[in-house]
XYZ file of C-alpha atoms in Angstrom:
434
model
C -15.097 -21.604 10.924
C -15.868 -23.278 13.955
C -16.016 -21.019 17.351
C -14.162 -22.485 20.050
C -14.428 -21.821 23.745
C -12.796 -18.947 25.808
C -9.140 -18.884 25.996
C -7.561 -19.220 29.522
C -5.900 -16.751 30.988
C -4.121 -17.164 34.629
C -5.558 -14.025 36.168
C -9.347 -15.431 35.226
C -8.883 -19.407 36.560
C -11.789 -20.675 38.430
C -10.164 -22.095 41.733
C -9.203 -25.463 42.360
C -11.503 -25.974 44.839
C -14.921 -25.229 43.007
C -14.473 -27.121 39.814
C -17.397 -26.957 37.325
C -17.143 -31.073 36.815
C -16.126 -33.487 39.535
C -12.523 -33.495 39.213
C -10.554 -36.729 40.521
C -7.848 -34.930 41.649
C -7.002 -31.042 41.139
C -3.575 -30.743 40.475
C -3.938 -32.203 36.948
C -6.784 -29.152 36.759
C -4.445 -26.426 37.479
C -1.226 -28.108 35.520
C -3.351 -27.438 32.528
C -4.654 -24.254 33.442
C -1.414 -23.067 33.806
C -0.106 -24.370 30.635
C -2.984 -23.085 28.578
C -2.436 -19.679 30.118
C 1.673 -20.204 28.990
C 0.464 -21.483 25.186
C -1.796 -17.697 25.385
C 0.932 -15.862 25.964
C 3.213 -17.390 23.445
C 0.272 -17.327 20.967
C 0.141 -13.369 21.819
C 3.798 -13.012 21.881
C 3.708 -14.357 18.233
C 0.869 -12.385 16.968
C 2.720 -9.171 18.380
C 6.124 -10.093 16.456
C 4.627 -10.836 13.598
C 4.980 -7.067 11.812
C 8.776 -6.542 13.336
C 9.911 -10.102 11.789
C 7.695 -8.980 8.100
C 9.930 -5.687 8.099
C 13.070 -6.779 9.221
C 13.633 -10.188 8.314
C 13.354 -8.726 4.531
C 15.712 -5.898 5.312
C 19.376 -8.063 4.602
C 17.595 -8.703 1.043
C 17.441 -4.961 -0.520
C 20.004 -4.102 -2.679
C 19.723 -8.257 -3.996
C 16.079 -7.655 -4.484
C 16.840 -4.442 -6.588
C 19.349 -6.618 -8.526
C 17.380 -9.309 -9.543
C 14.012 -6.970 -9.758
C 16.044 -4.679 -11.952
C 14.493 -1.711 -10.455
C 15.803 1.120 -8.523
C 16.844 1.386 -5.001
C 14.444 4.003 -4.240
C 11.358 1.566 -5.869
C 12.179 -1.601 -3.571
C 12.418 0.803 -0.692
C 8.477 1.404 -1.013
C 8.207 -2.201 -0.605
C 9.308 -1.468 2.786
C 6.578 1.975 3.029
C 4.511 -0.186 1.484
C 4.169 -2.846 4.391
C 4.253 -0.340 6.631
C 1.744 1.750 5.834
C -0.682 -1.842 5.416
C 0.363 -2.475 9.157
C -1.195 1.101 9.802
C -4.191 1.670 7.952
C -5.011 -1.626 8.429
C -5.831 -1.913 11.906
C -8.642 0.771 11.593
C -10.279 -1.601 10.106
C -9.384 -4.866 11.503
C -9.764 -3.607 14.921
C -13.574 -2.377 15.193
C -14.634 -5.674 12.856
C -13.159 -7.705 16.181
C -15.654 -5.670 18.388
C -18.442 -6.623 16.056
C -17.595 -10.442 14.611
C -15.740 -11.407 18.177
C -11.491 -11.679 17.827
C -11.321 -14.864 16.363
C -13.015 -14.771 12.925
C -11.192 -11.654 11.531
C -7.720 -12.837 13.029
C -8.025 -15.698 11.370
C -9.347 -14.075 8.200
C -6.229 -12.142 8.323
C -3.812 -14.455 9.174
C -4.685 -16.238 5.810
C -4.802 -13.541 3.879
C -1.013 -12.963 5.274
C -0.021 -16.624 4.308
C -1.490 -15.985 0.585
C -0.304 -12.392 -0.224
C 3.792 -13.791 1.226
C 3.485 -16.605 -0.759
C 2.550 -14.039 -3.581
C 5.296 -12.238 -2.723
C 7.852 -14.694 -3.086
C 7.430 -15.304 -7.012
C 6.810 -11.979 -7.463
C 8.119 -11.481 -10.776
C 8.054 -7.671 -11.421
C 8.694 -4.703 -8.252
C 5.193 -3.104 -8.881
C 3.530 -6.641 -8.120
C 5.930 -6.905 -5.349
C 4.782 -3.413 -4.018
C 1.168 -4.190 -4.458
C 1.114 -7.408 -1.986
C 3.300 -6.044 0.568
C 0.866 -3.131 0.899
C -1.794 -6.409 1.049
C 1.001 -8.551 3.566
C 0.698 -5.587 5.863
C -3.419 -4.558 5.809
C -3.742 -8.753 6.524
C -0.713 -8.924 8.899
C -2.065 -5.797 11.093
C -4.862 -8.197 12.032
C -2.428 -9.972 14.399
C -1.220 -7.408 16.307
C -4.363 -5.093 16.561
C -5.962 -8.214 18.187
C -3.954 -9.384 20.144
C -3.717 -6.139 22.100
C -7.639 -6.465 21.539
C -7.643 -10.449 23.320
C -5.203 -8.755 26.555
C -7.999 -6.519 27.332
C -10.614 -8.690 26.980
C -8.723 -11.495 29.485
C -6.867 -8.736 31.999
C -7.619 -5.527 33.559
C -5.665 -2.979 35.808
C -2.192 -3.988 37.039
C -2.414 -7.931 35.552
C -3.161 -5.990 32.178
C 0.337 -3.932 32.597
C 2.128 -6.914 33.976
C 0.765 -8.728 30.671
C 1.999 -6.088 28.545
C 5.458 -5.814 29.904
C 5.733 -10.171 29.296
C 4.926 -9.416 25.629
C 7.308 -7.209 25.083
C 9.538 -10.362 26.600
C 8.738 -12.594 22.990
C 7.892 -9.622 20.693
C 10.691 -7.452 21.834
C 13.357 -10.367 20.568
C 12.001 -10.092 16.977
C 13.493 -6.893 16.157
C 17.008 -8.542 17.241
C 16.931 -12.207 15.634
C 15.100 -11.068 12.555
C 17.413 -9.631 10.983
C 19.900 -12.286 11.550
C 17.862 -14.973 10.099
C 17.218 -12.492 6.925
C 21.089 -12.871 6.612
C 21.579 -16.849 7.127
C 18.555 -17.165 4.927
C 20.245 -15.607 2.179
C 23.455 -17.802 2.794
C 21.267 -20.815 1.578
C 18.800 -19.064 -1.069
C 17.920 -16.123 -2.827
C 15.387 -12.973 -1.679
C 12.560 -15.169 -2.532
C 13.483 -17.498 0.498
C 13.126 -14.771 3.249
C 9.126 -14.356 2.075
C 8.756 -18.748 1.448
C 10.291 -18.629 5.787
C 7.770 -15.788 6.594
C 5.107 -17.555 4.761
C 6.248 -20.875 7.336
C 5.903 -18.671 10.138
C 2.271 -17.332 9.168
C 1.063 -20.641 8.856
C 2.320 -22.090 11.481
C 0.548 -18.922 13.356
C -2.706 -19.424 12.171
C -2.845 -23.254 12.883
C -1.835 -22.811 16.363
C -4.418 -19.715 16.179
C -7.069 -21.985 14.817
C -6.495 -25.026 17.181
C -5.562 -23.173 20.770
C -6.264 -19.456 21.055
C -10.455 -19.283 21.653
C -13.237 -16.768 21.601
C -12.277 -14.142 23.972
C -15.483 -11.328 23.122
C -18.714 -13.206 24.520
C -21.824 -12.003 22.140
C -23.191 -10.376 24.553
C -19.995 -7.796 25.198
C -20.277 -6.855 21.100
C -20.723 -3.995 19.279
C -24.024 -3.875 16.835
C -24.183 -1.999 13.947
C -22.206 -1.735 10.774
C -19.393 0.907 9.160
C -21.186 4.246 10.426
C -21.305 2.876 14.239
C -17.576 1.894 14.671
C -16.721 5.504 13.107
C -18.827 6.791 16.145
C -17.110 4.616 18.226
C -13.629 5.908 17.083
C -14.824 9.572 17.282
C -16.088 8.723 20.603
C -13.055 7.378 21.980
C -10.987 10.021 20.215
C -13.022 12.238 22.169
C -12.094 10.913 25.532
C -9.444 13.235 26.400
C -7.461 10.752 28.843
C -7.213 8.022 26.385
C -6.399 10.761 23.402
C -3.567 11.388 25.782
C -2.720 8.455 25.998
C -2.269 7.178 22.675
C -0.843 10.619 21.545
C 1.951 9.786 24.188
C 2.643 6.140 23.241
C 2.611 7.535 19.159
C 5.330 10.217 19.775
C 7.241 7.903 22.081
C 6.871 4.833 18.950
C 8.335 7.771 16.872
C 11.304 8.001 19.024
C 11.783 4.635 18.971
C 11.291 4.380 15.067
C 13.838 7.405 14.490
C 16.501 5.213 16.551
C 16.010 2.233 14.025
C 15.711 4.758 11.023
C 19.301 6.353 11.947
C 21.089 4.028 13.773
C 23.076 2.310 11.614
C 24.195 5.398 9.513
C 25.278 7.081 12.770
C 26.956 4.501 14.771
C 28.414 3.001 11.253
C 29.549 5.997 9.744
C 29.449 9.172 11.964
C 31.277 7.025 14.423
C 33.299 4.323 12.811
C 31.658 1.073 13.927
C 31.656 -1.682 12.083
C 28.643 -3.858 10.910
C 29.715 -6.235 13.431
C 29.893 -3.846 16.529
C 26.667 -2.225 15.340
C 24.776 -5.771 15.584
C 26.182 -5.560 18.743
C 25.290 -2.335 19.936
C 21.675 -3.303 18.542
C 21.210 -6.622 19.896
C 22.406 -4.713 23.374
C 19.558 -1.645 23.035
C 17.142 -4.175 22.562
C 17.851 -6.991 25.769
C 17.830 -3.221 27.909
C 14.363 -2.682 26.722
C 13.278 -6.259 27.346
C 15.283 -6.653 30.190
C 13.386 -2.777 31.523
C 10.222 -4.713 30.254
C 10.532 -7.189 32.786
C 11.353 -4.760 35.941
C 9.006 -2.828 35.220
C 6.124 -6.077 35.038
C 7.663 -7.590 37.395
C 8.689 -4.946 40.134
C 6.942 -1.419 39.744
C 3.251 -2.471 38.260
C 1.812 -3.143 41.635
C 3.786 -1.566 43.696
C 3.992 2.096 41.865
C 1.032 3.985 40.321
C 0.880 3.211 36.382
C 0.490 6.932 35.773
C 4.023 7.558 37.646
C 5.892 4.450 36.109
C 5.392 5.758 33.291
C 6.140 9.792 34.019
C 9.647 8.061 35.131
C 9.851 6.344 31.651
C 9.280 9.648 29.612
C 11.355 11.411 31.885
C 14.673 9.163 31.329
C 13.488 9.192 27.601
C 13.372 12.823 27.433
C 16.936 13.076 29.556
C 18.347 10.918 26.903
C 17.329 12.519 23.806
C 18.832 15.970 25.334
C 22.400 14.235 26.213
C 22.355 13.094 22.339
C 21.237 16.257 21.219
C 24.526 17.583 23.047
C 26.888 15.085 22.329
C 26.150 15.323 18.237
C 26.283 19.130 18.372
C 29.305 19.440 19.758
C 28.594 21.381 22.891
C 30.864 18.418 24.761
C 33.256 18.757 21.841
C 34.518 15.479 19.818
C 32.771 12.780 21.950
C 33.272 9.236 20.928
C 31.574 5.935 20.496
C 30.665 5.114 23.933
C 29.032 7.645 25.641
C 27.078 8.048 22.770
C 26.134 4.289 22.845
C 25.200 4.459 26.327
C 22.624 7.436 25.791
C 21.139 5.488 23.437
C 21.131 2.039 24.978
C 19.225 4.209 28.182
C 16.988 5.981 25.734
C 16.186 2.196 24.559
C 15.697 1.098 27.884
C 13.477 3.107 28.431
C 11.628 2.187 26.011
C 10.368 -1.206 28.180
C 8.811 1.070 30.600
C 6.582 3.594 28.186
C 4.944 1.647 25.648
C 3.289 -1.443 27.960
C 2.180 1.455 30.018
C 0.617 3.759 27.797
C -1.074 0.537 25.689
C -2.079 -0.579 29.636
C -3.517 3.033 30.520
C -5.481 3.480 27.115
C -6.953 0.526 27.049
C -8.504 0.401 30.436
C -10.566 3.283 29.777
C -12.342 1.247 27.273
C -13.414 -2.611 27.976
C -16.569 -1.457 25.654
C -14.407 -1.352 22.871
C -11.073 -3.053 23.125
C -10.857 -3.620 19.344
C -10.986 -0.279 18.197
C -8.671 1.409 21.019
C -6.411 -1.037 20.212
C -6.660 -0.131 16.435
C -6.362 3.686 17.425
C -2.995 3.113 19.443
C -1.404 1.061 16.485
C -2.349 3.093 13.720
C -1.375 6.405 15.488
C 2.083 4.702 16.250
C 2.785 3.266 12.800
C 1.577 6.724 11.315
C 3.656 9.064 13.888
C 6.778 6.766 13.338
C 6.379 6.944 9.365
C 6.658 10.323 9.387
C 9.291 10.888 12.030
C 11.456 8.407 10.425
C 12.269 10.123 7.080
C 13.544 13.828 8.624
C 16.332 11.894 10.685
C 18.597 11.698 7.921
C 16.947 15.537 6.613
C 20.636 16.983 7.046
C 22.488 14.700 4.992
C 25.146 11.872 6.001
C 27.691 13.611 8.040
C 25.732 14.793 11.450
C 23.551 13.222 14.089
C 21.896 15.952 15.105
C 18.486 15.309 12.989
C 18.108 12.244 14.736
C 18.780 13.475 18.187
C 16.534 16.723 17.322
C 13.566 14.154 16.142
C 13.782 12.041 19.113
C 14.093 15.302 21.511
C 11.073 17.197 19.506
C 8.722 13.829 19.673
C 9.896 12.998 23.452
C 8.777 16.350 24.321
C 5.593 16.123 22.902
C 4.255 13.168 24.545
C 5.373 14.237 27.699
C 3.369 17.351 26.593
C 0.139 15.035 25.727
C 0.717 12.837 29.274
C 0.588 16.075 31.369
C -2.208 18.400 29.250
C -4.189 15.792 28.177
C -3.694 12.874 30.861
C -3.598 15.081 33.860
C -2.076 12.265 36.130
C -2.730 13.806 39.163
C -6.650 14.368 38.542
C -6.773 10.023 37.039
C -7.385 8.434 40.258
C -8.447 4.960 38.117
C -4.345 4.898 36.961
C -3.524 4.553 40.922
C -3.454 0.741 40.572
């Protein structure tokens, strides 16, 4: 496929005044500047929702896909494990062939391989062929959000990185909310099948806007060399850098939180405390606009203005506040507490949320502009894996507590403050002070 030239990002515009061809007049120049910096982001934004809208677009379509599969419950729910663990393992792979091949080849390689394995999907005719190309949805779909952490290093550094970050979390933030709800109005109008023929829209439409606006962003010369033994050096080198072990560590266990909250919340808020679907969608959609909307303060406001090392100390500090308040509330210490103050633990826990994970991808990845591609396969994979395996034990105690979840989410809170402060060492990491 044909390379195209460097995508645009505002932070790296020539100026105005020193154009590289006589310009007539400039303002046309930085109009389109401006709005090719605006198509990156939503390009990014996409790429980034891409594995919340594969998982939880298909959710509203269980128990009819184990009807008309005629399988188990417990078979179609590796279709879900499945995806997951592509999305995971995945990016160890995808992400060092970007530092090699440059971002665009393999994201488009991926993104193709996505289209073809949902199409797949979608006349599946038997659950193990099902199971088989979700596990092949996921290893293709991880190629869009392993690089597109990959292309935000390579176009911003420091603070502009962070302040990047927290606007992704802006478009890929909403996926988790809407869907969901287009699972359900998709399944008003057609069967399971029609969820995968919509994602299989959406993947296409990705990779044509991919392949027609989002350039090269790795110049040759800023490549890695060398074949499968050289990028496992370079992850055992970069595992070895205990700051950006840190790190990752930290964003994993605070992902884990996070995935714990989507694993339990609708048994607890549904049936612990008596919601109904319709106040839990609610409740949900809420969580989610306080992590965008703490997202946006914290790109907006703090990045700049407070050290990215402290911004996010605050973050796991409220996180780790919250996840003792819940562990109260469900044990009873407070006695019988109900809905809301529950609800609002959770919706801060959430909020929370905005602040950590743009600022431990931000902090990672600055310690390696060498190898963007690979970090940023390290900090996905570590989160997918951590949140896996946190997910199952919140629901360990059965159906008629809250406790697991609130001991899961206080247990993996405390260890990445744990990995921030032994492995980080904030106050010794002057290079976080911007």
């Amino acid at each position: 496929m044909p390379e195209r030239g460097p995508a645009t990002a505002p932070s790296h515009e020539p100026s105005p005044e020193t154009p590289s061809a006589p310009q007539t007049a400039s303002t046309p120049k930085i109009t389109s500047a401006r709005r090719t910096g605006l198509l990156v982001t939503f390009i990014l934004g996409g790429l980034s929702a891409l594995p919340p809208l594969s998982m939880d677009m298909y959710l509203p379509a269980l128990p009819e896909v184990t009807s008309a599969l005629d399988s188990p419950a417990a078979t179609i729910q590796i279709t879900l494990t499945a995806c997951l663990a592509g999305m995971a393992l995945g990016q160890v792979v995808i992400g060092p062939m970007s530092d090699k091949w440059g971002r665009r080849r393999p994201l488009l390689f991926g993104m193709v391989v996505y289209v073809l394995a949902t199409a797949i999907c979608a006349l599946a005719p038997t659950a193990e062929l099902l199971i088989g190309f979700r596990l092949l949805q996921g290893l293709a779909g991880s190629a869009a959000v392993v690089i597109a952490r990959a292309v935000v290093r390579d176009l911003y550094d420091g603070v502009e990185m962070a302040r990047f970050f927290s606007t992704l979390m802006l478009i890929s933030g909403a996926a988790p909310i809407i869907a969901p709800l287009i699972g359900g109005q998709i399944l008003r109008f057609a069967d399971w099948r029609g969820v995968f023929v919509v994602l299989t829209g959406v993947g296409a439409v990705l990779t044509l806007v991919v392949w027609r606006s989002l350039g090269e962003t790795l110049p040759p010369e800023r490549r890695q060399t060398g074949g499968v033994g050289t990028a496992l050096r370079t992850m055992r080198g970069l595992l070895a850098d205990r700051v950006f072990a840190g790190y990752t560590l930290a964003g994993g266990f605070a992902f884990a939180v996070l995935f714990s909250y989507i694993s339990a919340s609708p048994f607890v808020v549904q049936e612990i405390y008596g919601a109904s679907p319709q106040a839990f969608s609610l409740l949900f959609g809420l969580n989610s606009v306080g992590l965008i909307a703490a997202g946006q303060v914290n790109g907006k406001l703090l990045v700049g203005r407070v050290r990215l090392d402290k911004v996010l100390a605050g973050g796991l500090a409220v996180i780790t506040t919250a996840s003792v308040s819940l562990l109260l509330m469900s044990s009873g210490v407070f006695g019988e507490v109900g809905l809301v103050p529950v609800a609002a633990a959770l919706f801060v826990l959430m909020s929370a949320m905005g602040v950590v994970l743009p600022n431990t991808n931000a902090l990672a990845l600055m310690r390696t502009p060498h190898a963007a591609g690979s970090a940023s396969a390290l900090l996905g994979t570590s989160s997918f894996l951590v949140g896996a395996v946190a997910s199952p034990l919140v629901g360990i105690a059965g159906e008629g507590t809250a406790v697991p979840m609130a001991v899961v989410q206080l247990v993996c809170s405390l260890l990445a403050v744990g990995c921030f402060t032994a492995m980080c060492r904030p106050w010794q990491n002057r290079e976080s002070a911007v």
